[in-house]
CSV table of C-alpha atoms in Angstrom, one decimal:
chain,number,residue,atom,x,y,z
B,787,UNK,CA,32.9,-3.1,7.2
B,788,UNK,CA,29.2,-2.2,7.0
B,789,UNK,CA,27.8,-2.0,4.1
B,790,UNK,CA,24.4,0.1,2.8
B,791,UNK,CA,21.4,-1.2,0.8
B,792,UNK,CA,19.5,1.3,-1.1
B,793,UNK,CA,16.5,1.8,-3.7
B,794,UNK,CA,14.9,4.6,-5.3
B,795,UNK,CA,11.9,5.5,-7.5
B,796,UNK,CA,9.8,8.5,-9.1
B,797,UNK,CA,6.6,8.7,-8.1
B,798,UNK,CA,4.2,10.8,-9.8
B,799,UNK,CA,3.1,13.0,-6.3
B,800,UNK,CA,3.3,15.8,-4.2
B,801,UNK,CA,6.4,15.4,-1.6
B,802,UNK,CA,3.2,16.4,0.5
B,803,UNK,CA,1.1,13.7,-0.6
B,804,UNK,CA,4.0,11.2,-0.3
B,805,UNK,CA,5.1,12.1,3.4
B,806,UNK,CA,1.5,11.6,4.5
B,807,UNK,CA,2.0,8.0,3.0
B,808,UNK,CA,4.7,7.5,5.1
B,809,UNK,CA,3.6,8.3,8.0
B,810,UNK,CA,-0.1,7.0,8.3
B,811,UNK,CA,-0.7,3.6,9.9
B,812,UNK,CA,-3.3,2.1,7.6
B,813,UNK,CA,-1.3,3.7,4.3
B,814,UNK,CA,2.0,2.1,5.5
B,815,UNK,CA,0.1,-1.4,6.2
B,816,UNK,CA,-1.2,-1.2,2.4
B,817,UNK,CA,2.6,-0.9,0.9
B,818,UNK,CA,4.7,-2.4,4.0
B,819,UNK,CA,4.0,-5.9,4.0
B,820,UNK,CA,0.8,-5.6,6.2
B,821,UNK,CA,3.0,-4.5,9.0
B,822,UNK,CA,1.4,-2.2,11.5
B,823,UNK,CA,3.0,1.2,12.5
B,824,UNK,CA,2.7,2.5,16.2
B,825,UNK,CA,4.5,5.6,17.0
B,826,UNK,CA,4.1,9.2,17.8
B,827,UNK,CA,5.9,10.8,15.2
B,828,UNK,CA,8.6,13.2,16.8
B,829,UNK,CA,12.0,12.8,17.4
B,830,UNK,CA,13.4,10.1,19.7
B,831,UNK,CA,9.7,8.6,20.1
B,832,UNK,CA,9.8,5.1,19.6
B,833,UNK,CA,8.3,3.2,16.5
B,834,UNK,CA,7.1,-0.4,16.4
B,835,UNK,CA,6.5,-2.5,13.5
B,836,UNK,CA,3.9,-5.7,14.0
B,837,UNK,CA,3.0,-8.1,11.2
B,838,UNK,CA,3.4,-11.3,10.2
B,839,UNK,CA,6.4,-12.3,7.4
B,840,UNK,CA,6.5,-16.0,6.0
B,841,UNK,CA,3.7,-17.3,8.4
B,842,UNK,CA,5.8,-16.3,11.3
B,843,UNK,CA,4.2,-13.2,14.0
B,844,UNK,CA,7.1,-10.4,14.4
B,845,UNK,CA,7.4,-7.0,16.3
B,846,UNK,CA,10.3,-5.2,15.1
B,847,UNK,CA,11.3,-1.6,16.8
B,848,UNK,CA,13.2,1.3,16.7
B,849,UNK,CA,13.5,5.0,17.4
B,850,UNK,CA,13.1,8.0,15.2
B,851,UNK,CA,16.3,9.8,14.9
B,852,UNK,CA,15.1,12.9,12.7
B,853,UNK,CA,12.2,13.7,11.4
B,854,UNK,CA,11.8,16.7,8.8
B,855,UNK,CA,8.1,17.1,7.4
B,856,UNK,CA,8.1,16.3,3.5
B,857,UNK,CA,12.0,15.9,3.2
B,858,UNK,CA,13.2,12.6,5.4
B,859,UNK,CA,12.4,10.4,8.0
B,860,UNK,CA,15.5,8.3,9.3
B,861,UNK,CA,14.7,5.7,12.2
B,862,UNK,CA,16.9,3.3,13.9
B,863,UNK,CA,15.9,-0.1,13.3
B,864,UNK,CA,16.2,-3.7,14.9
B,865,UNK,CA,14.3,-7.2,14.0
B,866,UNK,CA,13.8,-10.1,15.8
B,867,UNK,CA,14.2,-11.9,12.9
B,868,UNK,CA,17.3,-11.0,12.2
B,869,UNK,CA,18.9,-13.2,14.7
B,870,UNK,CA,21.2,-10.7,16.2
B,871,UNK,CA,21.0,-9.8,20.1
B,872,UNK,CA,19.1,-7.1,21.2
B,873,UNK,CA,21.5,-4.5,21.8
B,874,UNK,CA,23.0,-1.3,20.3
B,875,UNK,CA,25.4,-2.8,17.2
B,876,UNK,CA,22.4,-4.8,16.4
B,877,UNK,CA,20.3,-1.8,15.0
B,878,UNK,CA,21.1,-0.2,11.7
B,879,UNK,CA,19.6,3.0,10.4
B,880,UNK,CA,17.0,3.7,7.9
B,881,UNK,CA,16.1,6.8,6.2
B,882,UNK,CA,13.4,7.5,4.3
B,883,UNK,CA,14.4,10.9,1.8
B,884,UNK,CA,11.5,13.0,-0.5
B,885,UNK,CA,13.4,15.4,-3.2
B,886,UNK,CA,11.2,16.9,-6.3
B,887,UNK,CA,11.8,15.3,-9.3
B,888,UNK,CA,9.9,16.9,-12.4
B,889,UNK,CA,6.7,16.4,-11.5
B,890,UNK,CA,6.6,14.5,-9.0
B,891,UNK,CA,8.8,12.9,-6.2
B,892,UNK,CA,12.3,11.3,-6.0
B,893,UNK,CA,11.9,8.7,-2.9
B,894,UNK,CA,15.1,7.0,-1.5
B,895,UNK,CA,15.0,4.5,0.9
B,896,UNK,CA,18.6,3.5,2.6
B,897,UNK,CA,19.4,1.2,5.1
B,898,UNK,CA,23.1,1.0,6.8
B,899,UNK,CA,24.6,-1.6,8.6
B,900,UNK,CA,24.4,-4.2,6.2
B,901,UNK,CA,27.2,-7.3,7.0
B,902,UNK,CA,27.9,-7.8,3.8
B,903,UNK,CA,27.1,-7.3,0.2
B,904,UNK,CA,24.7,-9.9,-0.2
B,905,UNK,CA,22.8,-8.6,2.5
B,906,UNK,CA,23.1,-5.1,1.3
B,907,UNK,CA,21.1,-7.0,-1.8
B,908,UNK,CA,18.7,-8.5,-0.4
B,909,UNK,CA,17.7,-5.8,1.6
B,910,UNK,CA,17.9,-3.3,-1.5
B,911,UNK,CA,15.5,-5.8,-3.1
B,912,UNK,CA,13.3,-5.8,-0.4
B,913,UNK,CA,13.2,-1.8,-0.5
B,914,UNK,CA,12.9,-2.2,-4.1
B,915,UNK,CA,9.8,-4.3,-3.7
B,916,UNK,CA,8.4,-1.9,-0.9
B,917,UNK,CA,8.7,1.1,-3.2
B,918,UNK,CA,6.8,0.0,-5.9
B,919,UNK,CA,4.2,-1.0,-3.7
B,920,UNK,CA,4.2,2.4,-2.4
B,921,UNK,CA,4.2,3.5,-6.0
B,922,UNK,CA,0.6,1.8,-6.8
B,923,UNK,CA,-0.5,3.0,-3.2
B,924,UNK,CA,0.4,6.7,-4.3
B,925,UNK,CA,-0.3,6.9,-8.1
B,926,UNK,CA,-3.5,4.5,-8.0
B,927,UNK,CA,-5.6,4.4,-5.0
């Protein structure tokens, strides 16, 4: 059974504001973990992630499976990294959502496919690390 990781936060912007920090390269790279962002932005256009994590070059990949302008962003998504073979059951899906929130914007991240709980964990904490990140990128410059 899979299982889903997932993280959320306010952060005090425009849904607007926040979708163009989603989807510019050199935004992303600032809240991301450094990784760089190649893709074209539609549907069913692939997207390429390239960085470095723990010392160790990776170039993780995937393929945008919808894309709705200041709502959500959900890509398909397969690492290297995580030791699984390159092939369909190997990818999981994340999706990227944007709902007001008072003054600003609800962002959840979730990510399905998850083998277990503990997984599901550490991957939530990971989101829960990258949203913050994107919360200082956002609210402070």
């Amino acid at each position: 059974m899979s299982t889903t990781a997932r993280a959320d936060i306010h952060i005090d912007a425009s849904r607007d504001r926040l979708w163009a920090a989603l989807t510019d390269p050199d935004t992303i790279a600032r809240y991301l973990f450094g990784s760089r962002v190649t893709t074209e932005w539609t549907k069913g256009s692939p997207i390429v992630y390239r960085g470095e994590w723990e010392g160790e070059p990776y170039e993780d990949k995937g393929t945008i499976l919808e894309i709705v302008p200041g709502e959500r962003l959900v890509t398909s998504y397969y690492s290297p990294l995580s030791g699984k073979p390159d092939v369909p059951d190997s990818y999981q899906n994340v999706s990227y959502l944007l709902a007001d929130d008072g003054d600003g914007t609800r962002v959840t991240i979730t990510q399905d496919g998850c083998a277990d709980e503990a997984e599901a964990e550490r991957s939530s904490g990971n989101w829960r690390m990258v949203l913050d990140s994107l919360k200082s990128v956002v609210e402070h410059g």
